[in-house]
Amino acid sequence: MRMLALYSIKGGVGKTASAVNLAAQAARAGYRVLLWDLDPQAATSFYLRTKPKVRGGVEKLVKGKASFDKVIRATQMENIDLLPAALASREMDRLLAKRGNSHLRQILKPVRDDYDLVILDCPPSLSHLSENIFSSVDALLVPVVPTTLSLRTLEQLRDFLDDRDQDCTFWPFITLADRRRKLHCEVIDTMQAQWPLMLSTVIPSASVVERMGLERAPVHAFAPRSVAARNYQALWHELDQRLG
Ligand SMILES: Nc1ncnc2c1ncn2[C@@H]1O[C@H](COP(=O)(O)OP(=O)(O)O)[C@@H](O)[C@H]1O
Ligand SMILES: [Mg+2]
């Protein structure tokens, strides 16, 4: 069971859109995918038409006492199940503070044979939750909007991980790119030079991605031939190869 997290300290950079679209592409490739919505704002749960509620409560889940056949929900998408978010997910941070490293992975132990891939959609924070994410996943996927400030955000994240000796693999990739903007192109070039582990697929800014909120589905479900759908597919292929 591989675990990936869409993570950034910044909000509005495409974590949720990427989590849902990458899950859709992995599912199309035949992977059994579990999407875990860790953001109390519950946008992933919304896109997958699922009530933002953790049945039985977050505390039970963290203590390993949840019954997964109730907590995990099937979605309208074949091969994608969802562990929804809840406002109560804010409690998660407090509860995880008392737990050891990799506890998020521990929580999923009872279902580890049911899924090939777990994708975490994370809130934009540095917290006990995020530290637990760092120790649980095979890699962090960090969406970066090509602006100069985003470069700083990446450096801050790298420094944070270094300071804590947390050797968490992290793979940045570019989202919301507009190739018509000279600055975007320049920043993309700089990033690719400075961050050798950067994924090479660039996700463009595209109105079909915004339409996900109306369709409540991954892009591939309603615009399979769009440039964005093809880019998410390419990004997934690249990840699949790295995961080996
Ligand atoms: N590639 C994209 N092209 C156009 N709009 C996008 C793209 N990715 C995300 N968005 C939009 O940007 C906003 C923030 O994206 P979201 O995935 O929710 O970010 P985050 O989860 O990092 O806060 C949303 O309104 C979403 O529809
Ligand atoms: Mg989000």
PDB file of C-alpha atoms and ligand atoms in Angstrom:
ATOM      1  CA  MET A   1       0.000   0.000   0.000  1.00  0.00           C
ATOM      2  CA  ARG A   2       1.644   3.197  -1.217  1.00  0.00           C
ATOM      3  CA  MET A   3       0.834   6.480   0.450  1.00  0.00           C
ATOM      4  CA  LEU A   4       1.121   9.895  -1.137  1.00  0.00           C
ATOM      5  CA  ALA A   5       0.098  13.273   0.272  1.00  0.00           C
ATOM      6  CA  LEU A   6      -0.828  16.432  -1.565  1.00  0.00           C
ATOM      7  CA  TYR A   7       0.775  18.888   0.756  1.00  0.00           C
ATOM      8  CA  SER A   8       1.721  22.544   0.886  1.00  0.00           C
ATOM      9  CA  ILE A   9       1.954  25.188   3.572  1.00  0.00           C
ATOM     10  CA  LYS A  10      -0.022  27.382   1.173  1.00  0.00           C
ATOM     11  CA  GLY A  11      -3.740  27.232   0.462  1.00  0.00           C
ATOM     12  CA  GLY A  12      -5.299  27.582  -2.969  1.00  0.00           C
ATOM     13  CA  VAL A  13      -2.408  25.987  -4.862  1.00  0.00           C
ATOM     14  CA  GLY A  14      -4.299  23.003  -6.250  1.00  0.00           C
ATOM     15  CA  LYS A  15      -3.820  20.335  -3.574  1.00  0.00           C
ATOM     16  CA  THR A  16      -7.424  19.200  -3.633  1.00  0.00           C
ATOM     17  CA  ALA A  17      -7.842  19.391  -7.398  1.00  0.00           C
ATOM     18  CA  SER A  18      -4.656  17.367  -7.813  1.00  0.00           C
ATOM     19  CA  ALA A  19      -5.613  14.800  -5.162  1.00  0.00           C
ATOM     20  CA  VAL A  20      -8.948  14.106  -6.843  1.00  0.00           C
ATOM     21  CA  ASN A  21      -7.608  14.078 -10.404  1.00  0.00           C
ATOM     22  CA  LEU A  22      -4.593  11.926  -9.577  1.00  0.00           C
ATOM     23  CA  ALA A  23      -6.868   9.501  -7.732  1.00  0.00           C
ATOM     24  CA  ALA A  24      -9.051   9.329 -10.836  1.00  0.00           C
ATOM     25  CA  GLN A  25      -6.073   8.581 -13.069  1.00  0.00           C
ATOM     26  CA  ALA A  26      -4.682   5.938 -10.727  1.00  0.00           C
ATOM     27  CA  ALA A  27      -8.140   4.343 -10.545  1.00  0.00           C
ATOM     28  CA  ARG A  28      -8.355   4.285 -14.340  1.00  0.00           C
ATOM     29  CA  ALA A  29      -5.021   2.479 -14.398  1.00  0.00           C
ATOM     30  CA  GLY A  30      -6.621  -0.221 -12.228  1.00  0.00           C
ATOM     31  CA  TYR A  31      -5.299   0.807  -8.825  1.00  0.00           C
ATOM     32  CA  ARG A  32      -7.606   0.475  -5.854  1.00  0.00           C
ATOM     33  CA  VAL A  33      -7.447   3.965  -4.423  1.00  0.00           C
ATOM     34  CA  LEU A  34      -8.389   5.352  -1.054  1.00  0.00           C
ATOM     35  CA  LEU A  35      -8.636   9.125  -0.853  1.00  0.00           C
ATOM     36  CA  TRP A  36      -8.356  10.430   2.679  1.00  0.00           C
ATOM     37  CA  ASP A  37      -9.716  13.937   3.081  1.00  0.00           C
ATOM     38  CA  LEU A  38      -7.805  15.431   6.001  1.00  0.00           C
ATOM     39  CA  ASP A  39      -8.905  19.001   5.412  1.00  0.00           C
ATOM     40  CA  PRO A  40     -11.812  20.181   7.627  1.00  0.00           C
ATOM     41  CA  GLN A  41     -12.934  22.276   4.658  1.00  0.00           C
ATOM     42  CA  ALA A  42     -13.825  18.941   3.044  1.00  0.00           C
ATOM     43  CA  ALA A  43     -13.470  19.954  -0.597  1.00  0.00           C
ATOM     44  CA  THR A  44     -12.425  16.444  -1.659  1.00  0.00           C
ATOM     45  CA  SER A  45     -15.504  15.001   0.026  1.00  0.00           C
ATOM     46  CA  PHE A  46     -17.608  17.595  -1.788  1.00  0.00           C
ATOM     47  CA  TYR A  47     -16.097  16.734  -5.202  1.00  0.00           C
ATOM     48  CA  LEU A  48     -16.848  13.075  -4.560  1.00  0.00           C
ATOM     49  CA  ARG A  49     -20.418  13.804  -3.483  1.00  0.00           C
ATOM     50  CA  THR A  50     -19.926  12.509   0.022  1.00  0.00           C
ATOM     51  CA  LYS A  51     -21.199  13.982   3.270  1.00  0.00           C
ATOM     52  CA  PRO A  52     -18.341  15.431   5.303  1.00  0.00           C
ATOM     53  CA  LYS A  53     -18.744  13.160   8.272  1.00  0.00           C
ATOM     54  CA  VAL A  54     -16.515  10.630   9.970  1.00  0.00           C
ATOM     55  CA  ARG A  55     -18.994   8.042  11.168  1.00  0.00           C
ATOM     56  CA  GLY A  56     -18.313   7.123  14.764  1.00  0.00           C
ATOM     57  CA  GLY A  57     -16.070  10.158  15.192  1.00  0.00           C
ATOM     58  CA  VAL A  58     -12.460  11.100  14.656  1.00  0.00           C
ATOM     59  CA  GLU A  59     -11.341   9.988  18.109  1.00  0.00           C
ATOM     60  CA  LYS A  60     -12.285   6.368  17.454  1.00  0.00           C
ATOM     61  CA  LEU A  61     -10.491   6.513  14.144  1.00  0.00           C
ATOM     62  CA  VAL A  62      -7.265   7.803  15.701  1.00  0.00           C
ATOM     63  CA  LYS A  63      -7.481   5.213  18.489  1.00  0.00           C
ATOM     64  CA  GLY A  64      -7.802   2.424  15.946  1.00  0.00           C
ATOM     65  CA  LYS A  65     -11.315   1.565  17.080  1.00  0.00           C
ATOM     66  CA  ALA A  66     -13.260   2.727  14.064  1.00  0.00           C
ATOM     67  CA  SER A  67     -15.201   0.281  11.990  1.00  0.00           C
ATOM     68  CA  PHE A  68     -13.865   0.891   8.513  1.00  0.00           C
ATOM     69  CA  ASP A  69     -16.861  -0.512   6.673  1.00  0.00           C
ATOM     70  CA  LYS A  70     -18.781   2.457   8.105  1.00  0.00           C
ATOM     71  CA  VAL A  71     -16.090   5.131   7.948  1.00  0.00           C
ATOM     72  CA  ILE A  72     -14.846   4.466   4.412  1.00  0.00           C
ATOM     73  CA  ARG A  73     -17.388   5.282   1.733  1.00  0.00           C
ATOM     74  CA  ALA A  74     -17.671   4.070  -1.810  1.00  0.00           C
ATOM     75  CA  THR A  75     -17.816   6.916  -4.337  1.00  0.00           C
ATOM     76  CA  GLN A  76     -19.436   7.351  -7.732  1.00  0.00           C
ATOM     77  CA  MET A  77     -16.002   6.595  -9.238  1.00  0.00           C
ATOM     78  CA  GLU A  78     -15.013   3.003  -9.779  1.00  0.00           C
ATOM     79  CA  ASN A  79     -11.929   2.007  -7.726  1.00  0.00           C
ATOM     80  CA  ILE A  80     -12.077   5.118  -5.550  1.00  0.00           C
ATOM     81  CA  ASP A  81     -13.160   4.967  -1.936  1.00  0.00           C
ATOM     82  CA  LEU A  82     -13.182   7.943   0.366  1.00  0.00           C
ATOM     83  CA  LEU A  83     -12.428   8.565   3.977  1.00  0.00           C
ATOM     84  CA  PRO A  84     -14.323  11.830   4.350  1.00  0.00           C
ATOM     85  CA  ALA A  85     -13.357  14.909   6.295  1.00  0.00           C
ATOM     86  CA  ALA A  86     -15.310  16.471   9.078  1.00  0.00           C
ATOM     87  CA  LEU A  87     -15.157  19.709  10.961  1.00  0.00           C
ATOM     88  CA  ALA A  88     -14.119  17.426  13.775  1.00  0.00           C
ATOM     89  CA  SER A  89     -10.930  16.726  11.833  1.00  0.00           C
ATOM     90  CA  ARG A  90      -9.576  19.715  13.729  1.00  0.00           C
ATOM     91  CA  GLU A  91      -9.498  17.380  16.719  1.00  0.00           C
ATOM     92  CA  MET A  92      -7.174  15.168  14.765  1.00  0.00           C
ATOM     93  CA  ASP A  93      -4.272  17.484  15.421  1.00  0.00           C
ATOM     94  CA  ARG A  94      -4.710  17.323  19.177  1.00  0.00           C
ATOM     95  CA  LEU A  95      -5.210  13.563  19.103  1.00  0.00           C
ATOM     96  CA  LEU A  96      -2.174  12.931  16.920  1.00  0.00           C
ATOM     97  CA  ALA A  97       0.050  15.005  19.216  1.00  0.00           C
ATOM     98  CA  LYS A  98      -0.026  12.092  21.666  1.00  0.00           C
ATOM     99  CA  ARG A  99       0.798   9.471  19.054  1.00  0.00           C
ATOM    100  CA  GLY A 100       4.032   8.280  17.553  1.00  0.00           C
ATOM    101  CA  ASN A 101       5.432   8.718  14.071  1.00  0.00           C
ATOM    102  CA  SER A 102       3.585   7.189  11.122  1.00  0.00           C
ATOM    103  CA  HIS A 103       0.401   6.949  13.106  1.00  0.00           C
ATOM    104  CA  LEU A 104      -1.715   7.813  10.072  1.00  0.00           C
ATOM    105  CA  ARG A 105      -0.287   4.766   8.333  1.00  0.00           C
ATOM    106  CA  GLN A 106      -0.951   2.699  11.471  1.00  0.00           C
ATOM    107  CA  ILE A 107      -4.583   3.778  11.470  1.00  0.00           C
ATOM    108  CA  LEU A 108      -5.021   2.261   8.006  1.00  0.00           C
ATOM    109  CA  LYS A 109      -3.444  -1.084   8.882  1.00  0.00           C
ATOM    110  CA  PRO A 110      -6.752  -2.989   8.941  1.00  0.00           C
ATOM    111  CA  VAL A 111      -7.461  -1.985   5.335  1.00  0.00           C
ATOM    112  CA  ARG A 112      -3.949  -2.055   3.912  1.00  0.00           C
ATOM    113  CA  ASP A 113      -4.692  -5.104   1.741  1.00  0.00           C
ATOM    114  CA  ASP A 114      -7.768  -3.456   0.281  1.00  0.00           C
ATOM    115  CA  TYR A 115      -5.916  -0.583  -1.406  1.00  0.00           C
ATOM    116  CA  ASP A 116      -2.916  -0.181  -3.667  1.00  0.00           C
ATOM    117  CA  LEU A 117      -2.670   3.542  -3.161  1.00  0.00           C
ATOM    118  CA  VAL A 118      -3.746   5.991  -0.491  1.00  0.00           C
ATOM    119  CA  ILE A 119      -3.825   9.683  -1.361  1.00  0.00           C
ATOM    120  CA  LEU A 120      -4.054  12.218   1.449  1.00  0.00           C
ATOM    121  CA  ASP A 121      -5.544  15.624   0.784  1.00  0.00           C
ATOM    122  CA  CYS A 122      -4.028  17.835   3.468  1.00  0.00           C
ATOM    123  CA  PRO A 123      -4.935  21.159   5.055  1.00  0.00           C
ATOM    124  CA  PRO A 124      -2.393  23.957   4.540  1.00  0.00           C
ATOM    125  CA  SER A 125      -0.706  23.943   7.909  1.00  0.00           C
ATOM    126  CA  LEU A 126       2.373  22.926   9.815  1.00  0.00           C
ATOM    127  CA  SER A 127       1.031  21.011  12.774  1.00  0.00           C
ATOM    128  CA  HIS A 128       1.086  17.652  14.555  1.00  0.00           C
ATOM    129  CA  LEU A 129      -1.067  16.409  11.729  1.00  0.00           C
ATOM    130  CA  SER A 130       1.436  17.499   9.104  1.00  0.00           C
ATOM    131  CA  GLU A 131       4.371  16.022  11.016  1.00  0.00           C
ATOM    132  CA  ASN A 132       2.495  12.759  11.131  1.00  0.00           C
ATOM    133  CA  ILE A 133       1.814  13.016   7.426  1.00  0.00           C
ATOM    134  CA  PHE A 134       5.549  13.497   6.779  1.00  0.00           C
ATOM    135  CA  SER A 135       6.424  10.319   8.663  1.00  0.00           C
ATOM    136  CA  SER A 136       3.601   8.244   7.167  1.00  0.00           C
ATOM    137  CA  VAL A 137       3.846   8.782   3.424  1.00  0.00           C
ATOM    138  CA  ASP A 138       6.137   7.435   0.717  1.00  0.00           C
ATOM    139  CA  ALA A 139       6.310  10.919  -0.773  1.00  0.00           C
ATOM    140  CA  LEU A 140       4.869  14.383  -0.443  1.00  0.00           C
ATOM    141  CA  LEU A 141       3.570  15.907  -3.635  1.00  0.00           C
ATOM    142  CA  VAL A 142       3.870  19.640  -3.361  1.00  0.00           C
ATOM    143  CA  PRO A 143       1.898  21.706  -5.863  1.00  0.00           C
ATOM    144  CA  VAL A 144       3.630  24.963  -6.652  1.00  0.00           C
ATOM    145  CA  VAL A 145       2.136  27.930  -8.473  1.00  0.00           C
ATOM    146  CA  PRO A 146       4.962  29.459 -10.495  1.00  0.00           C
ATOM    147  CA  THR A 147       5.527  32.707  -8.630  1.00  0.00           C
ATOM    148  CA  THR A 148       8.637  33.867  -6.821  1.00  0.00           C
ATOM    149  CA  LEU A 149       6.932  33.600  -3.434  1.00  0.00           C
ATOM    150  CA  SER A 150       6.224  29.921  -4.035  1.00  0.00           C
ATOM    151  CA  LEU A 151       9.929  29.282  -4.376  1.00  0.00           C
ATOM    152  CA  ARG A 152      10.332  30.612  -0.856  1.00  0.00           C
ATOM    153  CA  THR A 153       7.537  28.380   0.396  1.00  0.00           C
ATOM    154  CA  LEU A 154       9.341  25.345  -0.997  1.00  0.00           C
ATOM    155  CA  GLU A 155      12.572  26.376   0.662  1.00  0.00           C
ATOM    156  CA  GLN A 156      10.744  26.875   3.961  1.00  0.00           C
ATOM    157  CA  LEU A 157       9.293  23.399   3.747  1.00  0.00           C
ATOM    158  CA  ARG A 158      12.692  21.896   2.945  1.00  0.00           C
ATOM    159  CA  ASP A 159      14.272  23.748   5.896  1.00  0.00           C
ATOM    160  CA  PHE A 160      11.497  22.632   8.207  1.00  0.00           C
ATOM    161  CA  LEU A 161      12.056  19.003   7.253  1.00  0.00           C
ATOM    162  CA  ASP A 162      15.845  19.353   7.519  1.00  0.00           C
ATOM    163  CA  ASP A 163      15.641  20.980  10.963  1.00  0.00           C
ATOM    164  CA  ARG A 164      13.679  18.025  12.228  1.00  0.00           C
ATOM    165  CA  ASP A 165      15.821  15.446  10.495  1.00  0.00           C
ATOM    166  CA  GLN A 166      12.669  14.264   8.851  1.00  0.00           C
ATOM    167  CA  ASP A 167      13.906  12.582   5.735  1.00  0.00           C
ATOM    168  CA  CYS A 168      10.646  12.749   3.906  1.00  0.00           C
ATOM    169  CA  THR A 169      10.813  12.496   0.134  1.00  0.00           C
ATOM    170  CA  PHE A 170       9.174  15.459  -1.458  1.00  0.00           C
ATOM    171  CA  TRP A 171       8.371  15.971  -5.079  1.00  0.00           C
ATOM    172  CA  PRO A 172       7.252  19.436  -6.143  1.00  0.00           C
ATOM    173  CA  PHE A 173       5.237  19.940  -9.302  1.00  0.00           C
ATOM    174  CA  ILE A 174       3.862  22.984 -11.008  1.00  0.00           C
ATOM    175  CA  THR A 175       0.160  23.795 -11.080  1.00  0.00           C
ATOM    176  CA  LEU A 176      -1.968  26.671 -12.278  1.00  0.00           C
ATOM    177  CA  ALA A 177       0.678  27.592 -14.828  1.00  0.00           C
ATOM    178  CA  ASP A 178       0.052  30.107 -17.554  1.00  0.00           C
ATOM    179  CA  ARG A 179       2.658  29.700 -20.267  1.00  0.00           C
ATOM    180  CA  ARG A 180       1.612  32.996 -21.845  1.00  0.00           C
ATOM    181  CA  ARG A 181       3.040  34.785 -18.847  1.00  0.00           C
ATOM    182  CA  LYS A 182       6.729  35.417 -19.155  1.00  0.00           C
ATOM    183  CA  LEU A 183       7.252  35.342 -15.385  1.00  0.00           C
ATOM    184  CA  HIS A 184       5.609  31.925 -15.141  1.00  0.00           C
ATOM    185  CA  CYS A 185       7.960  30.522 -17.773  1.00  0.00           C
ATOM    186  CA  GLU A 186      10.978  32.016 -16.040  1.00  0.00           C
ATOM    187  CA  VAL A 187       9.994  30.682 -12.642  1.00  0.00           C
ATOM    188  CA  ILE A 188       9.292  27.230 -14.114  1.00  0.00           C
ATOM    189  CA  ASP A 189      12.789  27.165 -15.629  1.00  0.00           C
ATOM    190  CA  THR A 190      14.400  28.278 -12.364  1.00  0.00           C
ATOM    191  CA  MET A 191      12.487  25.681 -10.375  1.00  0.00           C
ATOM    192  CA  GLN A 192      13.349  22.857 -12.704  1.00  0.00           C
ATOM    193  CA  ALA A 193      17.017  23.829 -12.409  1.00  0.00           C
ATOM    194  CA  GLN A 194      16.970  24.230  -8.614  1.00  0.00           C
ATOM    195  CA  TRP A 195      14.800  21.291  -7.666  1.00  0.00           C
ATOM    196  CA  PRO A 196      16.053  18.159  -9.362  1.00  0.00           C
ATOM    197  CA  LEU A 197      13.246  16.071  -7.898  1.00  0.00           C
ATOM    198  CA  MET A 198      10.618  18.289  -9.437  1.00  0.00           C
ATOM    199  CA  LEU A 199       8.122  16.342 -11.532  1.00  0.00           C
ATOM    200  CA  SER A 200       8.360  17.411 -15.142  1.00  0.00           C
ATOM    201  CA  THR A 201       4.630  17.483 -15.932  1.00  0.00           C
ATOM    202  CA  VAL A 202       3.182  20.980 -15.632  1.00  0.00           C
ATOM    203  CA  ILE A 203      -0.526  21.335 -14.811  1.00  0.00           C
ATOM    204  CA  PRO A 204      -1.861  24.379 -16.638  1.00  0.00           C
ATOM    205  CA  SER A 205      -4.429  26.782 -15.345  1.00  0.00           C
ATOM    206  CA  ALA A 206      -7.572  25.510 -17.056  1.00  0.00           C
ATOM    207  CA  SER A 207     -11.246  26.335 -16.687  1.00  0.00           C
ATOM    208  CA  VAL A 208     -12.265  22.639 -16.746  1.00  0.00           C
ATOM    209  CA  VAL A 209     -10.503  22.239 -13.409  1.00  0.00           C
ATOM    210  CA  GLU A 210     -12.645  25.015 -11.967  1.00  0.00           C
ATOM    211  CA  ARG A 211     -15.711  23.259 -13.351  1.00  0.00           C
ATOM    212  CA  MET A 212     -15.079  20.315 -11.011  1.00  0.00           C
ATOM    213  CA  GLY A 213     -17.059  22.218  -8.394  1.00  0.00           C
ATOM    214  CA  LEU A 214     -20.152  22.260 -10.605  1.00  0.00           C
ATOM    215  CA  GLU A 215     -19.787  18.729 -11.932  1.00  0.00           C
ATOM    216  CA  ARG A 216     -18.629  17.364  -8.570  1.00  0.00           C
ATOM    217  CA  ALA A 217     -16.314  14.940 -10.318  1.00  0.00           C
ATOM    218  CA  PRO A 218     -12.709  14.604 -11.486  1.00  0.00           C
ATOM    219  CA  VAL A 219     -11.942  16.296 -14.797  1.00  0.00           C
ATOM    220  CA  HIS A 220     -11.601  12.991 -16.600  1.00  0.00           C
ATOM    221  CA  ALA A 221     -15.234  12.116 -15.803  1.00  0.00           C
ATOM    222  CA  PHE A 222     -16.681  15.056 -17.752  1.00  0.00           C
ATOM    223  CA  ALA A 223     -13.864  16.294 -20.009  1.00  0.00           C
ATOM    224  CA  PRO A 224     -11.685  13.261 -20.761  1.00  0.00           C
ATOM    225  CA  ARG A 225     -10.056  14.819 -23.808  1.00  0.00           C
ATOM    226  CA  SER A 226      -9.237  18.148 -22.211  1.00  0.00           C
ATOM    227  CA  VAL A 227      -5.633  19.267 -21.896  1.00  0.00           C
ATOM    228  CA  ALA A 228      -5.964  19.249 -18.104  1.00  0.00           C
ATOM    229  CA  ALA A 229      -7.174  15.630 -18.023  1.00  0.00           C
ATOM    230  CA  ARG A 230      -4.247  14.603 -20.215  1.00  0.00           C
ATOM    231  CA  ASN A 231      -1.806  16.478 -18.015  1.00  0.00           C
ATOM    232  CA  TYR A 232      -3.081  14.821 -14.869  1.00  0.00           C
ATOM    233  CA  GLN A 233      -2.709  11.500 -16.646  1.00  0.00           C
ATOM    234  CA  ALA A 234       0.899  12.334 -17.559  1.00  0.00           C
ATOM    235  CA  LEU A 235       1.583  13.417 -13.985  1.00  0.00           C
ATOM    236  CA  TRP A 236       0.166  10.142 -12.725  1.00  0.00           C
ATOM    237  CA  HIS A 237       2.390   8.142 -15.125  1.00  0.00           C
ATOM    238  CA  GLU A 238       5.420   9.990 -13.893  1.00  0.00           C
ATOM    239  CA  LEU A 239       4.494   9.258 -10.273  1.00  0.00           C
ATOM    240  CA  ASP A 240       3.731   5.648 -10.992  1.00  0.00           C
ATOM    241  CA  GLN A 241       7.198   5.226 -12.453  1.00  0.00           C
ATOM    242  CA  ARG A 242       8.864   6.897  -9.497  1.00  0.00           C
ATOM    243  CA  LEU A 243       6.946   4.730  -7.058  1.00  0.00           C
ATOM    244  CA  GLY A 244       8.277   1.755  -8.979  1.00  0.00           C
TER     245      GLY A 244
HETATM  246  N1  LIG B   1      -5.138  23.618 -12.795  1.00  0.00           N
HETATM  247  C1  LIG B   1      -6.096  24.474 -12.389  1.00  0.00           C
HETATM  248  N2  LIG B   1      -6.653  25.337 -13.284  1.00  0.00           N
HETATM  249  C2  LIG B   1      -7.615  26.203 -12.894  1.00  0.00           C
HETATM  250  N3  LIG B   1      -8.088  26.287 -11.653  1.00  0.00           N
HETATM  251  C3  LIG B   1      -7.574  25.472 -10.711  1.00  0.00           C
HETATM  252  C4  LIG B   1      -6.543  24.516 -11.038  1.00  0.00           C
HETATM  253  N4  LIG B   1      -6.230  23.841  -9.890  1.00  0.00           N
HETATM  254  C5  LIG B   1      -7.016  24.351  -8.926  1.00  0.00           C
HETATM  255  N5  LIG B   1      -7.821  25.321  -9.407  1.00  0.00           N
HETATM  256  C6  LIG B   1      -8.797  26.136  -8.682  1.00  0.00           C
HETATM  257  O1  LIG B   1      -8.107  26.906  -7.714  1.00  0.00           O
HETATM  258  C7  LIG B   1      -8.805  26.896  -6.478  1.00  0.00           C
HETATM  259  C8  LIG B   1      -7.931  26.261  -5.402  1.00  0.00           C
HETATM  260  O2  LIG B   1      -7.670  24.920  -5.770  1.00  0.00           O
HETATM  261  P1  LIG B   1      -7.653  23.753  -4.675  1.00  0.00           P
HETATM  262  O3  LIG B   1      -7.326  22.501  -5.370  1.00  0.00           O
HETATM  263  O4  LIG B   1      -8.894  23.782  -3.868  1.00  0.00           O
HETATM  264  O5  LIG B   1      -6.407  24.255  -3.785  1.00  0.00           O
HETATM  265  P2  LIG B   1      -5.953  23.812  -2.310  1.00  0.00           P
HETATM  266  O6  LIG B   1      -6.520  22.465  -2.034  1.00  0.00           O
HETATM  267  O7  LIG B   1      -4.464  23.821  -2.383  1.00  0.00           O
HETATM  268  O8  LIG B   1      -6.464  24.868  -1.383  1.00  0.00           O
HETATM  269  C9  LIG B   1     -10.093  26.144  -6.714  1.00  0.00           C
HETATM  270  O9  LIG B   1     -11.101  27.063  -7.003  1.00  0.00           O
HETATM  271  C10 LIG B   1      -9.810  25.285  -7.927  1.00  0.00           C
HETATM  272  O10 LIG B   1     -10.955  25.068  -8.702  1.00  0.00           O
HETATM  273 MG    MG B   2      -7.743  21.784  -0.468  1.00  0.00          MG
END
